mmCIF file of C-alpha atoms (C1' of nucleotides) in Angstrom:
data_model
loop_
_atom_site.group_PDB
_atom_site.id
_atom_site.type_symbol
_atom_site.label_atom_id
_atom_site.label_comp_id
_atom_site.label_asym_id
_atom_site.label_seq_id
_atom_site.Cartn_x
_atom_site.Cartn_y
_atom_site.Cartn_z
ATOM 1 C CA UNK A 5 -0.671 1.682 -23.295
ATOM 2 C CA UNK A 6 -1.096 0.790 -19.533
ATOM 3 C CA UNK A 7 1.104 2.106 -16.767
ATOM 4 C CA UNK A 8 2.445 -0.153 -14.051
ATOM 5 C CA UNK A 9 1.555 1.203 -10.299
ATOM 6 C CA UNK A 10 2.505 0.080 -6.866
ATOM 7 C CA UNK A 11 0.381 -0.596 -4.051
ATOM 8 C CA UNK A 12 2.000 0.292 -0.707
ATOM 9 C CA UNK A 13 0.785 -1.868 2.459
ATOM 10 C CA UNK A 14 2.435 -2.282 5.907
ATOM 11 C CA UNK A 15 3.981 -5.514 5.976
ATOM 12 C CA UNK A 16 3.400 -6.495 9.677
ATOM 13 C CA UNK A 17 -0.346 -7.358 8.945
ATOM 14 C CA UNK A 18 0.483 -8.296 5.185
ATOM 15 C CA UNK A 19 3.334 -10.872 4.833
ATOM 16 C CA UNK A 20 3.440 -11.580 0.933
ATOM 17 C CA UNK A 21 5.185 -14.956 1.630
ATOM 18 C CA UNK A 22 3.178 -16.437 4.685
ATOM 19 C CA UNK A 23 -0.310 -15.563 3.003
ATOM 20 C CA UNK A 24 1.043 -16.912 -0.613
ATOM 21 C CA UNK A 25 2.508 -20.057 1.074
ATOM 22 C CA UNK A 26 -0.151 -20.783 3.970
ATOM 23 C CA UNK A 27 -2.411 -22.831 1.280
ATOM 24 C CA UNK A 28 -5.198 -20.844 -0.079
ATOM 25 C CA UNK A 29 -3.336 -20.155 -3.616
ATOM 26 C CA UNK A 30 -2.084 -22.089 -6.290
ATOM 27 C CA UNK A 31 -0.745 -19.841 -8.707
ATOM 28 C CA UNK A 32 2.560 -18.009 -7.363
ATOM 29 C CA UNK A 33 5.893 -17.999 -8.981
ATOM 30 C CA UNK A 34 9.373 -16.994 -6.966
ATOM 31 C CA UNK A 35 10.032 -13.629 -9.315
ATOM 32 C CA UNK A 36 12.948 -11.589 -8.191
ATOM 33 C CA UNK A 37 13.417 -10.806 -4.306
ATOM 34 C CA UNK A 38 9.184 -11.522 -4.440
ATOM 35 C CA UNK A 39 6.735 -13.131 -6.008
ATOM 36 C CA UNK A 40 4.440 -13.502 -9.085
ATOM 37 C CA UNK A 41 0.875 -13.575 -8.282
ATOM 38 C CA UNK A 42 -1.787 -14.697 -10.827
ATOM 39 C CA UNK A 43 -5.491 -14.773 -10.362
ATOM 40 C CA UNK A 44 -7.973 -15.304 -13.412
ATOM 41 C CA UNK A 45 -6.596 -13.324 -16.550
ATOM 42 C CA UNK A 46 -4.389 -11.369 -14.336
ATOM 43 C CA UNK A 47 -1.351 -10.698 -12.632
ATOM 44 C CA UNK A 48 0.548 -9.176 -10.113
ATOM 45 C CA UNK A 49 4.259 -8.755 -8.930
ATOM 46 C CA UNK A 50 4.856 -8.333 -4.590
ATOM 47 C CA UNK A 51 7.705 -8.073 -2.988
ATOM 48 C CA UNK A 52 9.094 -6.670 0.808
ATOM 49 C CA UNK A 53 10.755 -3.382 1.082
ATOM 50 C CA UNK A 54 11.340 -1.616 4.307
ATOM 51 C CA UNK A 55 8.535 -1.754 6.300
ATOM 52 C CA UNK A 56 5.624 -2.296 3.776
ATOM 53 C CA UNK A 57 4.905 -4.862 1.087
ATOM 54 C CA UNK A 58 4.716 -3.312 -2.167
ATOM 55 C CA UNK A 59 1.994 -5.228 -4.586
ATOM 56 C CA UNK A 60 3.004 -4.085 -8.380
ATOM 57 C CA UNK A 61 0.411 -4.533 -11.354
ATOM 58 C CA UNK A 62 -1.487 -2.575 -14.257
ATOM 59 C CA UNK A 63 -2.996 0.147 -13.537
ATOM 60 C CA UNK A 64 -6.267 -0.796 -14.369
ATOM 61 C CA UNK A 65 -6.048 -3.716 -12.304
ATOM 62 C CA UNK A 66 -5.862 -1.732 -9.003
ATOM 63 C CA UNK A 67 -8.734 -1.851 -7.487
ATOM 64 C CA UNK A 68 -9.201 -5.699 -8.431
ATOM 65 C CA UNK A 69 -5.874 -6.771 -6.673
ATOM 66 C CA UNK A 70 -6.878 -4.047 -3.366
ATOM 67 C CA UNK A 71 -9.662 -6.771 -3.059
ATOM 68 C CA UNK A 72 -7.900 -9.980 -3.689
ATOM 69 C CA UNK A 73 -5.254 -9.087 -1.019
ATOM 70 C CA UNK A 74 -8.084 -8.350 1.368
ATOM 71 C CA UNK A 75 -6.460 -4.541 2.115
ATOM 72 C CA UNK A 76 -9.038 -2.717 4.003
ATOM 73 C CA UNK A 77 -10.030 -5.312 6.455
ATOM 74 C CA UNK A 78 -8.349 -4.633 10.019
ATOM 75 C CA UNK A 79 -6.153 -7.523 10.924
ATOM 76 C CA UNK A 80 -4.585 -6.094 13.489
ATOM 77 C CA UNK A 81 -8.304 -6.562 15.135
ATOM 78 C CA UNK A 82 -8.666 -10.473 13.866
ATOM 79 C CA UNK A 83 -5.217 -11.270 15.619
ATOM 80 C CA UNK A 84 -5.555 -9.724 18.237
ATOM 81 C CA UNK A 85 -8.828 -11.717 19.322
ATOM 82 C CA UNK A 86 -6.720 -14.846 18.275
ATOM 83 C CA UNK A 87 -4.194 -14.007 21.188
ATOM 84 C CA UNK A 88 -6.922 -12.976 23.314
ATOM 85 C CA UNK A 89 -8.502 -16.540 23.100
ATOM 86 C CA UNK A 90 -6.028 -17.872 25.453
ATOM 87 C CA UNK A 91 -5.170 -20.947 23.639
ATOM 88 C CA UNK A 92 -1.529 -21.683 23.361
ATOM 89 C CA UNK A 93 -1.305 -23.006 19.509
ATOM 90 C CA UNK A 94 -3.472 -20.222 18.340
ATOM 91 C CA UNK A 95 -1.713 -17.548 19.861
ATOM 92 C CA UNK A 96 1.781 -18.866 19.078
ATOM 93 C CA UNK A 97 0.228 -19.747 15.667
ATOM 94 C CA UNK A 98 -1.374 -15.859 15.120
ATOM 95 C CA UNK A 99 2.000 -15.207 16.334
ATOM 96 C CA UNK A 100 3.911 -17.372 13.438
ATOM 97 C CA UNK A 101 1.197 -16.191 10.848
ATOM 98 C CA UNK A 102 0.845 -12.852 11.900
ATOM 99 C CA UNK A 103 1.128 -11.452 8.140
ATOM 100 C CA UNK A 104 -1.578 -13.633 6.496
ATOM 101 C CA UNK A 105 -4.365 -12.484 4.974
ATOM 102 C CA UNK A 106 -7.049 -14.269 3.414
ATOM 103 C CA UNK A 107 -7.220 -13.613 -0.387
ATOM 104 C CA UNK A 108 -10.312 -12.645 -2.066
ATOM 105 C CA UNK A 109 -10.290 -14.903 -5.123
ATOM 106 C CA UNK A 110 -12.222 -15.847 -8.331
ATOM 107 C CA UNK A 111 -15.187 -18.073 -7.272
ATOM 108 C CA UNK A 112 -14.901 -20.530 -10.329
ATOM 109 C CA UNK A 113 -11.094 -20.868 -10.189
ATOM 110 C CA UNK A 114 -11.431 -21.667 -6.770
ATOM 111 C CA UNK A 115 -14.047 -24.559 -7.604
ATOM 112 C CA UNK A 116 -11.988 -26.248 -9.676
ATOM 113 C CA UNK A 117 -8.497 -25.719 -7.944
ATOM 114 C CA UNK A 118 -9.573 -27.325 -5.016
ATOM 115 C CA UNK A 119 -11.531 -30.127 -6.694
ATOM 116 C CA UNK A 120 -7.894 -30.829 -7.776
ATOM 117 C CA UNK A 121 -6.477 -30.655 -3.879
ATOM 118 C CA UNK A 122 -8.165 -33.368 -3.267
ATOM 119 C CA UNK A 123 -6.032 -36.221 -1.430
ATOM 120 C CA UNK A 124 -3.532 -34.814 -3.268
ATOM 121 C CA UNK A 125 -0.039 -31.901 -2.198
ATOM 122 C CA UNK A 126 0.375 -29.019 -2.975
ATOM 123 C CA UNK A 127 3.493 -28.920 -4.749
ATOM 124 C CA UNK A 128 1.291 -31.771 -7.190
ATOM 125 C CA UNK A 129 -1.703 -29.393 -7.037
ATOM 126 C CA UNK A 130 -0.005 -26.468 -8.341
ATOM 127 C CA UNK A 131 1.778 -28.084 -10.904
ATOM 128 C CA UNK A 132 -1.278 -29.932 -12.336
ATOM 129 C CA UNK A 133 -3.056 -25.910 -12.702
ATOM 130 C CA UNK A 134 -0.397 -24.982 -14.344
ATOM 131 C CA UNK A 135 -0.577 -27.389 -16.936
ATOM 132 C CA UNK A 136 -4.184 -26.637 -16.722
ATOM 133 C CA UNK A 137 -3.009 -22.877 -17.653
ATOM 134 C CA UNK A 138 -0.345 -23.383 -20.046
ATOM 135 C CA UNK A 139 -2.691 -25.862 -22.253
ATOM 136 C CA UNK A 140 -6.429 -24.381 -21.849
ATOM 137 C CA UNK A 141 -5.705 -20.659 -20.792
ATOM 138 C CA UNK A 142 -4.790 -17.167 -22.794
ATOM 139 C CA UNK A 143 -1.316 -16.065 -23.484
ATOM 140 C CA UNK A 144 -0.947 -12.926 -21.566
ATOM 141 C CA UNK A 145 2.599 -10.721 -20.709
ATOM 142 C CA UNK A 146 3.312 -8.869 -17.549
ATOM 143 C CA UNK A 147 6.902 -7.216 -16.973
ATOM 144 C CA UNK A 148 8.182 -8.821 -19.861
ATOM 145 C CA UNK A 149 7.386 -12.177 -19.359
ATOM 146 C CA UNK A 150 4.342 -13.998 -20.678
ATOM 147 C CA UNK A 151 1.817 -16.033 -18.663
ATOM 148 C CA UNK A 152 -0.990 -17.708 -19.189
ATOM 149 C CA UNK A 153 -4.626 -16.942 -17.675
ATOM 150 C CA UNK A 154 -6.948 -20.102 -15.811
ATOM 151 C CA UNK A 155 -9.347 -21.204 -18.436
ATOM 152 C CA UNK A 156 -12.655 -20.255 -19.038
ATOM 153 C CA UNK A 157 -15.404 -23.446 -18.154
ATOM 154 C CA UNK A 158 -16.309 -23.362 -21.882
ATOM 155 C CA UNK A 159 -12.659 -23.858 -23.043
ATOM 156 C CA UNK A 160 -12.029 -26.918 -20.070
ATOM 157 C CA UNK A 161 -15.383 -28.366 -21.624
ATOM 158 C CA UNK A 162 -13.636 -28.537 -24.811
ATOM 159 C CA UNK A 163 -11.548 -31.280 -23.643
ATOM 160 C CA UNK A 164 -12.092 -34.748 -22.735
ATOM 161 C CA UNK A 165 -11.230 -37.022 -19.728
ATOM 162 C CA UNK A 166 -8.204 -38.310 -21.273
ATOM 163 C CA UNK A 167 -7.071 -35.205 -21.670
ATOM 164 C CA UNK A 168 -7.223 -34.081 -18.361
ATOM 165 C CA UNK A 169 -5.873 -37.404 -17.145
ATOM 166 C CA UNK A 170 -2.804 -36.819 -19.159
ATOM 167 C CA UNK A 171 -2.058 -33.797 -17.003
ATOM 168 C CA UNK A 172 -1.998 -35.725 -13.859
ATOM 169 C CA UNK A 173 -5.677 -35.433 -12.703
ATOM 170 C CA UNK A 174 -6.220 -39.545 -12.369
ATOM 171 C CA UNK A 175 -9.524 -40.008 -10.956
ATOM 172 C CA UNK A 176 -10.422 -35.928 -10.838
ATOM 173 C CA UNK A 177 -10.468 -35.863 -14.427
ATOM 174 C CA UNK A 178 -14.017 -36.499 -14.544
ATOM 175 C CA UNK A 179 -15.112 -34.567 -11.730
ATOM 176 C CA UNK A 180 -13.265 -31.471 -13.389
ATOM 177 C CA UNK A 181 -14.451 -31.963 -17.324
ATOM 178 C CA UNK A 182 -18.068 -32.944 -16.094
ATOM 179 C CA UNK A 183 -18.062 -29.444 -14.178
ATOM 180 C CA UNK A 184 -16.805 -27.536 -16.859
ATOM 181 C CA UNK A 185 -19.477 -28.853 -18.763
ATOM 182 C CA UNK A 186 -22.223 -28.050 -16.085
ATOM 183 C CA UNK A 187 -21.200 -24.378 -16.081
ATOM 184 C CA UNK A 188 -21.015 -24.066 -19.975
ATOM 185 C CA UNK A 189 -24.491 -25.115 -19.971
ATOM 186 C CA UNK A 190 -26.013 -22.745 -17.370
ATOM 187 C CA UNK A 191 -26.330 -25.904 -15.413
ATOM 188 C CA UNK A 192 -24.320 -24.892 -12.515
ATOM 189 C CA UNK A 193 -23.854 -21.153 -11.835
ATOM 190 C CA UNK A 194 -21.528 -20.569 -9.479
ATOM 191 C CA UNK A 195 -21.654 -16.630 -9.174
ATOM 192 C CA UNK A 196 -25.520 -17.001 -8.270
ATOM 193 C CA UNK A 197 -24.304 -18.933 -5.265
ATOM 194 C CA UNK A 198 -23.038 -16.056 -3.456
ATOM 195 C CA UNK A 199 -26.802 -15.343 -3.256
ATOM 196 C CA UNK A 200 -27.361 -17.691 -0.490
ATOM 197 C CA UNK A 201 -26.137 -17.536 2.746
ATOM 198 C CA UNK A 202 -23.450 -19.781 4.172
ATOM 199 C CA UNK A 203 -25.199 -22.988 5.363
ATOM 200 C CA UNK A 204 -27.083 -22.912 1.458
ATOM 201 C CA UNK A 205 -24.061 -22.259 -0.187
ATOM 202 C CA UNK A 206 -22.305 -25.046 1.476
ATOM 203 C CA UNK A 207 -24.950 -27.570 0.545
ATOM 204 C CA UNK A 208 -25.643 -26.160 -3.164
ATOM 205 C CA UNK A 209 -21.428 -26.829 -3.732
ATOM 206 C CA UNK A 210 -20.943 -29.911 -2.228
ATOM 207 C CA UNK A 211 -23.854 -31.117 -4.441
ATOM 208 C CA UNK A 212 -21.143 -30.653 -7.081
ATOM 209 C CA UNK A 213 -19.650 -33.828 -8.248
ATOM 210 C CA UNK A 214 -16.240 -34.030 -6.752
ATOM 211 C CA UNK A 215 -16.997 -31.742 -3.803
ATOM 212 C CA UNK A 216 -16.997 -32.351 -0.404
ATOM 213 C CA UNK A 217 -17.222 -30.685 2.968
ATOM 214 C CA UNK A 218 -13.686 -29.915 3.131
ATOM 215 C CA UNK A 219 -13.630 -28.506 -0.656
ATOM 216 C CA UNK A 220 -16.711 -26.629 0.036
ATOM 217 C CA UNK A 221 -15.003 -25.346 2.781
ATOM 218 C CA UNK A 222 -12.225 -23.856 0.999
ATOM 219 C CA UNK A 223 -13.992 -22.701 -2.019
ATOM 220 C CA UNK A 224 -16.551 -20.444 0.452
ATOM 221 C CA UNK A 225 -14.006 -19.341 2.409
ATOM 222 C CA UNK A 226 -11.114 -18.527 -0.342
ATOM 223 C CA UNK A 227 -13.537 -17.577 -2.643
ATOM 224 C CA UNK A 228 -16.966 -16.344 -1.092
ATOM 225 C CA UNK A 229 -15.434 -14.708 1.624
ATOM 226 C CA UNK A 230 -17.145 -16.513 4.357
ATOM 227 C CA UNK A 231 -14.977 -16.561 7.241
ATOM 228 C CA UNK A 232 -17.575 -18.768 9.237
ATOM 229 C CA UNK A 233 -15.780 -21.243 7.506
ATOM 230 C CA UNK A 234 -13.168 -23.666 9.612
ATOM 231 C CA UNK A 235 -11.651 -26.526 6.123
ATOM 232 C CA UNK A 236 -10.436 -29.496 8.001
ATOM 233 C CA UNK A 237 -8.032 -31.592 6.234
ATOM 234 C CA UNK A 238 -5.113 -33.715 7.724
ATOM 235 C CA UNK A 239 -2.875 -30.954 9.107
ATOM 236 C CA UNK A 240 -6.181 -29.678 10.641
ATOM 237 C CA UNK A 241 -7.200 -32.642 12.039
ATOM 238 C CA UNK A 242 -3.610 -33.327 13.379
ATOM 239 C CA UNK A 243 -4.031 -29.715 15.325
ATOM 240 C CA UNK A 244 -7.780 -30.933 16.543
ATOM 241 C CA UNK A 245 -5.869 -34.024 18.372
ATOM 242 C CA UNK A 246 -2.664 -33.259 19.369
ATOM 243 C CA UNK A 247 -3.533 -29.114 20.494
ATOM 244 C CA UNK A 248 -6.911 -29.023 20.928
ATOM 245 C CA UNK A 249 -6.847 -33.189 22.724
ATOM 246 C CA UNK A 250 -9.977 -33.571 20.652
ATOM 247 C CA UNK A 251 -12.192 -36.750 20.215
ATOM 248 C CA UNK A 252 -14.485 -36.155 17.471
ATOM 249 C CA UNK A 253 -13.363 -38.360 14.506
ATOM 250 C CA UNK A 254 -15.627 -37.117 11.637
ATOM 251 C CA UNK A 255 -13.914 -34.078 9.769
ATOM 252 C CA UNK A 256 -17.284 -32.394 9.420
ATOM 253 C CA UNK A 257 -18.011 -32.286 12.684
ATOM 254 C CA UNK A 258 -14.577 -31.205 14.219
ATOM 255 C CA UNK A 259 -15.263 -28.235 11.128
ATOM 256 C CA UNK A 260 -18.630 -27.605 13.041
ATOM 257 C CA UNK A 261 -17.016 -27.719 16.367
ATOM 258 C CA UNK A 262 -14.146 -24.607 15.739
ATOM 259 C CA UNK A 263 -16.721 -22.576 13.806
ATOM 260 C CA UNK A 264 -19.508 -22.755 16.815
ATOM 261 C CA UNK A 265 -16.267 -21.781 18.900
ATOM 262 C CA UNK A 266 -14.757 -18.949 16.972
ATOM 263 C CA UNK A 267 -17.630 -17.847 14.705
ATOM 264 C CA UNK A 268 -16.630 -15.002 11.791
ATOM 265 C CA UNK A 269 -13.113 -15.613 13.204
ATOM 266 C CA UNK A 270 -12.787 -19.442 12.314
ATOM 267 C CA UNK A 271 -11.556 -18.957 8.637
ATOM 268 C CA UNK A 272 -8.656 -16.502 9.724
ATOM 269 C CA UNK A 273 -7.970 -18.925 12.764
ATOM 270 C CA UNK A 274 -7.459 -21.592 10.369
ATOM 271 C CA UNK A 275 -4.841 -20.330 8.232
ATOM 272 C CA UNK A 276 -3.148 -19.333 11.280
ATOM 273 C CA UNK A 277 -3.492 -22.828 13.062
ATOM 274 C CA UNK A 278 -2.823 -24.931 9.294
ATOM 275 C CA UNK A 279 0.323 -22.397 8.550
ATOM 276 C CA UNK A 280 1.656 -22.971 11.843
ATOM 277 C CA UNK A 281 1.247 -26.765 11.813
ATOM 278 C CA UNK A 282 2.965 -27.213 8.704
ATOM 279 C CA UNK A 283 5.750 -24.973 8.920
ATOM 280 C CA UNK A 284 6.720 -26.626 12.108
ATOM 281 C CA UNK A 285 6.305 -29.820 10.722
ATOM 282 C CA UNK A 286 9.012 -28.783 7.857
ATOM 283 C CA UNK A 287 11.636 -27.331 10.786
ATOM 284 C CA UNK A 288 11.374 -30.221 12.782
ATOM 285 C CA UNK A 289 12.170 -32.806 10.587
ATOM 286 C CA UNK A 290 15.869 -33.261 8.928
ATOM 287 C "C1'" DC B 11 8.046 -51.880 -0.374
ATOM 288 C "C1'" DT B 12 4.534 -48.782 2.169
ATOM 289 C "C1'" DC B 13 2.707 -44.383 3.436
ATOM 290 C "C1'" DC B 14 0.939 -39.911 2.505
ATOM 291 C "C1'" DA B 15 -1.012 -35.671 0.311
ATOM 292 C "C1'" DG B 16 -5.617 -29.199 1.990
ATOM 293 C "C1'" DG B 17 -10.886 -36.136 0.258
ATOM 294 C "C1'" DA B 18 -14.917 -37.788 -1.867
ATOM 295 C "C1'" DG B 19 -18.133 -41.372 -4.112
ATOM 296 C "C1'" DT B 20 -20.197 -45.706 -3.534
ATOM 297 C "C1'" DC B 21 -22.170 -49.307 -1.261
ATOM 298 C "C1'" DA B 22 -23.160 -52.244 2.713
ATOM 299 C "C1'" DT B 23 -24.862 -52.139 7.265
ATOM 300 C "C1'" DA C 15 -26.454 -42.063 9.840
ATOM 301 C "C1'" DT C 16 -22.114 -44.558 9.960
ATOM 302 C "C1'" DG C 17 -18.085 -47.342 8.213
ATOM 303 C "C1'" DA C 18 -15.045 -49.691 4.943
ATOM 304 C "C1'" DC C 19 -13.357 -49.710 0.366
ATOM 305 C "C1'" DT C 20 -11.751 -47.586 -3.631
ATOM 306 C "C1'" DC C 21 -10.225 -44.052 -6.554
ATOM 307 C "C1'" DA C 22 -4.643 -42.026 -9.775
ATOM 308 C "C1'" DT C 23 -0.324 -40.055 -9.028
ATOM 309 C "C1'" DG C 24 4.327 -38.945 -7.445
ATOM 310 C "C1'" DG C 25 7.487 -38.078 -3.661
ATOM 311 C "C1'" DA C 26 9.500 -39.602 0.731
#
DNA sequence: CTCCAGGAGTCAT
DNA sequence: ATGACTCATGGA
């Protein structure tokens, strides 16, 4: 069978909490003195011990989760040009959010994750892909405990609206069956996408049903590794006009605004900035 | 009760 | 191009 290895990183520039927790996944579990991880089929166990973060996971899955946790990109480089920006929320915020890193994830599963975030939380958002998991996806086990992998498109198109509305999707049902169906078809293929280059991708996914600016966003940033990418949802927009004193009011232009100002940098600035606000937000209050 | 959550589609200007 | 209205759902 398959050997479990371990995947030793320094844990100043990889916190497993902050960059689990800082919005970009869905699927984590609390597991031990760590986490669970689970992207696609897969799965991985991380946890904090001594000075590195130690990511645990079959042995033929090594070099997929070196990828998804980003590992050979310097960000000792991308936080230090935060700090050198001279902006006080960004700095304090690389500061706060020093160990996230911005996971490399499946393109599809990001597509319909974040058709699900939606005006919606992410405590709802998670819980509504898990159901998606549990009911759609493959039983799989990892360290003795079985999981279950995000569906394949042709399984989701299986299902019907009601369905989907029965796991909590309300209005989103239809955006996420009539994708599923799209892809199963060869009507939408998302993997082609990463053909084009940002400014084509962006306009080939928000011509998706169900996807907007901010979704696209997300889903080219989280999962096509474009970092010229700057999401702007509430707790961005909150930043924008109470640390930034901005006065643009449309969300797609305050997204064109930070990624004119910070370029290749604006996706990593984000999570710093959108970690930041929201963790402060939770300390402050009660 | 209202307000909000990692917003977007539709339709009237 | 811009602005209001509407779309489920659950927690605060």
């Amino acid at each position: 069978m398959d050997s479990i290895i371990k995947i030793e990183f320094p844990k100043e520039f990889f916190s497993v909490q902050d960059t689990l927790e800082c919005g970009q996944i869905f699927r984590f579990l609390p597991y031990k003195n760590g986490f669970k991880v689970f992207s696609l089929n897969k799965c991985a166990y991380c946890y904090e011990s001594g000075d590195n973060s130690i990511i645990e996971c079959n042995s033929f899955d090594k070099e997929y989760f070196i990828n998804f946790f980003d590992l050979s990109r310097d960000y000792n480089k991308i936080f230090s040009a935060a700090v050198g920006e001279n902006i006080k929320i960004l700095s304090d915020a690389a500061n706060a959010g020093k160990g996230i890193r911005i996971l490399n994830q499946d393109r599809t599963e990001m597509l319909f994750s974040f058709i699900v975030s939606q005006n919606n939380n992410i405590p709802r958002i998670k819980g509504i892909i898990e159901k998606l998991c549990y009911s759609l996806g493959e039983k799989s086990e990892f360290l003795g405990e079985e999981y279950f992998s995000f569906p394949t498109p042709k399984k989701m198109a299986e299902k019907d609206v009601e369905f989907y509305k029965s796991i909590g999707l309300g209005y989103r049902a239809e955006y996420i069956r009539r994708l599923a169906e799209y892809i199963t078809l060869g009507k939408i293929n998302v993997e082609s996408f990463n053909a084009l280059d940002t400014k084509e991708l962006k306009k080939s996914l928000v011509a998706i049903h169900g996807v907007g600016q901010k979704v696209a966003d997300c889903v080219a940033l989280f999962g096509f590794n474009r970092s010229d990418s700057f999401p702007v949802d509430t707790w961005i927009e909150k930043v924008y006009i109470e640390d930034f004193k901005g006065n643009i009011k449309d969300r797609a232009k305050i997204a064109e605004y930070f990624v004119q100002r910070f370029k290749q940098n604006s996706g990593f600035y984000q999570q710093y900035l959108f970690h930041y606000k929201r963790i402060k937000e939770k300390s402050t209050l009660k």
